[in-house]
Coordinates of C-alpha atoms in Angstrom, one line a residue:
G259 CA 0.0 0.0 0.0
I260 CA 1.5 3.1 1.4
N261 CA 5.0 2.1 0.4
A262 CA 3.9 1.3 -3.0
E263 CA 2.0 4.5 -3.4
Y264 CA 4.9 6.4 -1.9
G265 CA 7.2 4.5 -4.3
E266 CA 5.0 5.4 -7.2
Q267 CA 5.0 9.1 -6.1
Q268 CA 8.7 8.9 -5.9
V269 CA 8.9 7.3 -9.3
E270 CA 6.5 9.9 -10.7
H271 CA 8.5 12.7 -9.0
G272 CA 11.7 11.2 -10.3
R273 CA 10.1 10.9 -13.8
E274 CA 9.1 14.6 -13.6
L275 CA 12.5 15.6 -12.4
L276 CA 14.1 13.5 -15.2
E277 CA 11.8 15.0 -17.8
G278 CA 12.5 18.5 -16.5
T279 CA 16.2 17.8 -16.4
T280 CA 16.0 16.2 -19.9
E281 CA 14.0 19.2 -21.1
K282 CA 16.5 21.6 -19.5
F283 CA 19.4 19.5 -20.8
N284 CA 17.8 19.5 -24.3
L285 CA 17.3 23.3 -24.1
D286 CA 20.9 23.8 -22.9
L287 CA 22.1 21.4 -25.6
E288 CA 20.1 23.4 -28.2
Q289 CA 21.5 26.6 -26.8
I290 CA 25.0 25.2 -26.9
K291 CA 24.5 23.9 -30.4
A292 CA 23.1 27.4 -31.5
Q293 CA 26.1 29.1 -29.8
H294 CA 28.4 26.6 -31.4
A295 CA 26.8 27.2 -34.8
Q296 CA 27.0 30.9 -34.3
K297 CA 30.7 30.7 -33.3
E298 CA 31.3 28.4 -36.3
A299 CA 29.6 30.9 -38.6
D300 CA 31.6 33.7 -37.0
Y301 CA 34.8 31.7 -37.5
K302 CA 33.9 30.9 -41.1
T303 CA 33.2 34.6 -41.7
K304 CA 36.5 35.5 -40.0
I305 CA 38.4 32.9 -42.0
S306 CA 36.7 34.0 -45.2
D307 CA 37.6 37.7 -44.4
L308 CA 41.2 36.7 -43.6
K309 CA 41.4 34.7 -46.9
R310 CA 40.0 37.7 -48.7
Q311 CA 42.5 40.0 -47.0
V312 CA 45.4 37.6 -47.7
A313 CA 44.3 37.3 -51.4
E314 CA 44.1 41.2 -51.5
K315 CA 47.6 41.5 -49.9
D316 CA 48.9 38.8 -52.4
R317 CA 47.4 40.9 -55.3
E318 CA 49.0 44.1 -53.8
L319 CA 52.3 42.2 -53.3
I320 CA 52.2 40.9 -56.9
A321 CA 51.3 44.4 -58.2
S322 CA 54.1 45.9 -56.0
Q323 CA 56.6 43.3 -57.3
E324 CA 55.5 44.0 -60.9
N325 CA 55.8 47.7 -60.3
L326 CA 59.3 47.2 -58.8
R327 CA 60.3 45.0 -61.8
N328 CA 59.1 47.8 -64.1
V329 CA 61.0 50.4 -62.1
R330 CA 64.1 48.2 -62.2
E331 CA 63.7 47.8 -65.9
N332 CA 63.2 51.5 -66.5
L333 CA 66.2 52.2 -64.2
Q334 CA 68.3 49.7 -66.2
E335 CA 67.2 51.4 -69.5
K336 CA 68.0 54.8 -68.2
Q337 CA 71.3 53.5 -66.9
S338 CA 72.1 52.1 -70.3
E339 CA 71.0 55.4 -71.9
V340 CA 73.3 57.3 -69.5
V341 CA 76.2 54.9 -70.2
S342 CA 75.6 55.2 -73.9
K343 CA 75.5 59.1 -73.7
L344 CA 78.6 59.0 -71.6
E345 CA 80.4 56.9 -74.2
E346 CA 79.1 59.3 -76.9
I347 CA 80.3 62.3 -74.9
K348 CA 83.7 60.5 -74.3
D349 CA 84.0 59.8 -78.0
L350 CA 83.0 63.3 -79.0
N351 CA 85.5 64.7 -76.4
Q352 CA 88.3 62.4 -77.8
S353 CA 87.4 63.5 -81.3
Y354 CA 87.5 67.1 -80.2
Q355 CA 90.8 66.6 -78.5
N356 CA 92.2 64.9 -81.6
K357 CA 91.0 67.7 -83.9
L358 CA 92.3 70.3 -81.4
S359 CA 95.7 68.5 -81.4
E360 CA 95.7 68.3 -85.2
Q361 CA 94.7 72.0 -85.5
S362 CA 97.4 72.9 -82.9
L363 CA 100.0 70.9 -84.8
A364 CA 98.9 72.3 -88.1
H365 CA 99.0 75.8 -86.6
D366 CA 102.4 75.2 -85.1
Q367 CA 103.6 73.9 -88.5
E368 CA 102.1 76.8 -90.3
M369 CA 103.7 79.2 -87.8
D370 CA 107.1 77.4 -88.2
H371 CA 106.7 77.7 -92.0
L372 CA 105.8 81.4 -91.7
R373 CA 108.7 82.0 -89.3
T374 CA 111.1 80.2 -91.7
S375 CA 109.7 82.0 -94.7
F376 CA 109.9 85.3 -92.9
N377 CA 113.5 84.6 -91.8
N378 CA 114.5 83.5 -95.3
N379 CA 112.8 86.6 -96.8
L380 CA 114.6 88.7 -94.2
E381 CA 118.0 87.1 -95.1
D382 CA 117.2 87.6 -98.8
L383 CA 116.4 91.3 -98.1
A384 CA 119.5 91.7 -96.1
E385 CA 121.6 90.1 -98.9
K386 CA 119.9 92.3 -101.5
N387 CA 120.3 95.3 -99.3
S388 CA 124.0 94.5 -98.8
S389 CA 124.3 94.0 -102.5
V390 CA 122.5 97.3 -103.2
V391 CA 124.7 99.0 -100.6
K392 CA 127.8 97.6 -102.2
D393 CA 126.6 98.6 -105.6
V394 CA 125.8 102.1 -104.4
E395 CA 129.2 102.3 -102.7
R396 CA 130.8 101.0 -105.9
R397 CA 128.9 103.6 -108.0
N398 CA 129.7 106.3 -105.5
S399 CA 133.4 105.3 -105.6
I400 CA 133.2 105.4 -109.4
E401 CA 131.4 108.7 -109.3
K402 CA 134.0 110.1 -106.9
K403 CA 136.7 108.9 -109.1
K404 CA 135.0 110.5 -112.1
L405 CA 134.4 113.6 -110.1
G406 CA 137.9 113.5 -108.8
S407 CA 139.3 113.2 -112.3
G408 CA 136.8 115.8 -113.5
V409 CA 138.0 118.2 -110.7
Q410 CA 141.6 117.4 -111.6
R411 CA 140.8 118.1 -115.2
I412 CA 139.1 121.3 -114.3
D413 CA 142.1 122.2 -112.1
R414 CA 144.4 121.4 -115.0
V415 CA 142.3 123.3 -117.4
D416 CA 142.1 126.1 -114.9
Q417 CA 145.8 126.0 -114.3
R418 CA 146.4 126.0 -118.0
G419 CA 144.0 128.9 -118.3
K420 CA 145.9 130.8 -115.7
E421 CA 149.2 130.0 -117.4
R422 CA 147.8 131.3 -120.6
R423 CA 146.5 134.4 -119.1
S424 CA 149.7 135.0 -117.4
V425 CA 151.5 134.4 -120.7
H426 CA 149.0 136.6 -122.4
N427 CA 149.4 139.3 -119.8
E428 CA 153.1 139.2 -120.3
I429 CA 152.7 139.7 -123.9

C-alpha cells in the first residue's frame, strides 16, 4: 500500500525531475548547439575575411613586385642610356681633343713655316740690301773717281788757263 503509493509518487516525481532535467538539458544542448553554430559561422566569416585579406595582400604584393620590376627595368634602361650618352660624350671629347691637337699641330707647323719663310725673306732682303749698298758704294766710288778726275781736269784746265792768261798778260 503506502509504500507502493509512496514509491509510485517517488517514481513519478523522479520521472518529472528527469523530464524537467532532460528538457533543460535539451534546451541547454540546443542553446550550446546554437552558440556553437554561431561561433562556427563567425569563425567561417573571419576565415573568409582573412582569406580575402590575404588574397588582397597577395594581389598588392604581386602588383608591387610588378611595379618594382618595371621600375628596375626602367632604371636599367635609363642607366644604359646614360652609359651610352657618356660613351658618346667621351667619343666626342676624344674626337674634339684629336681635332684640337691636329689643328694645334697644323697651326704650329704653319707658324714654323711662316717664321722660316719670314727669316728667309729677311735674309734675302739683307743680302739684296747688302748687294745694293755695295753697288751704291761702288757707284759712289766710281762717281767720286769721275768727279775727282773731272775736278783734276778742271784744275788742270784752270791751271792752263791761268798760265795762258799770265803768258797773255806778259805779252
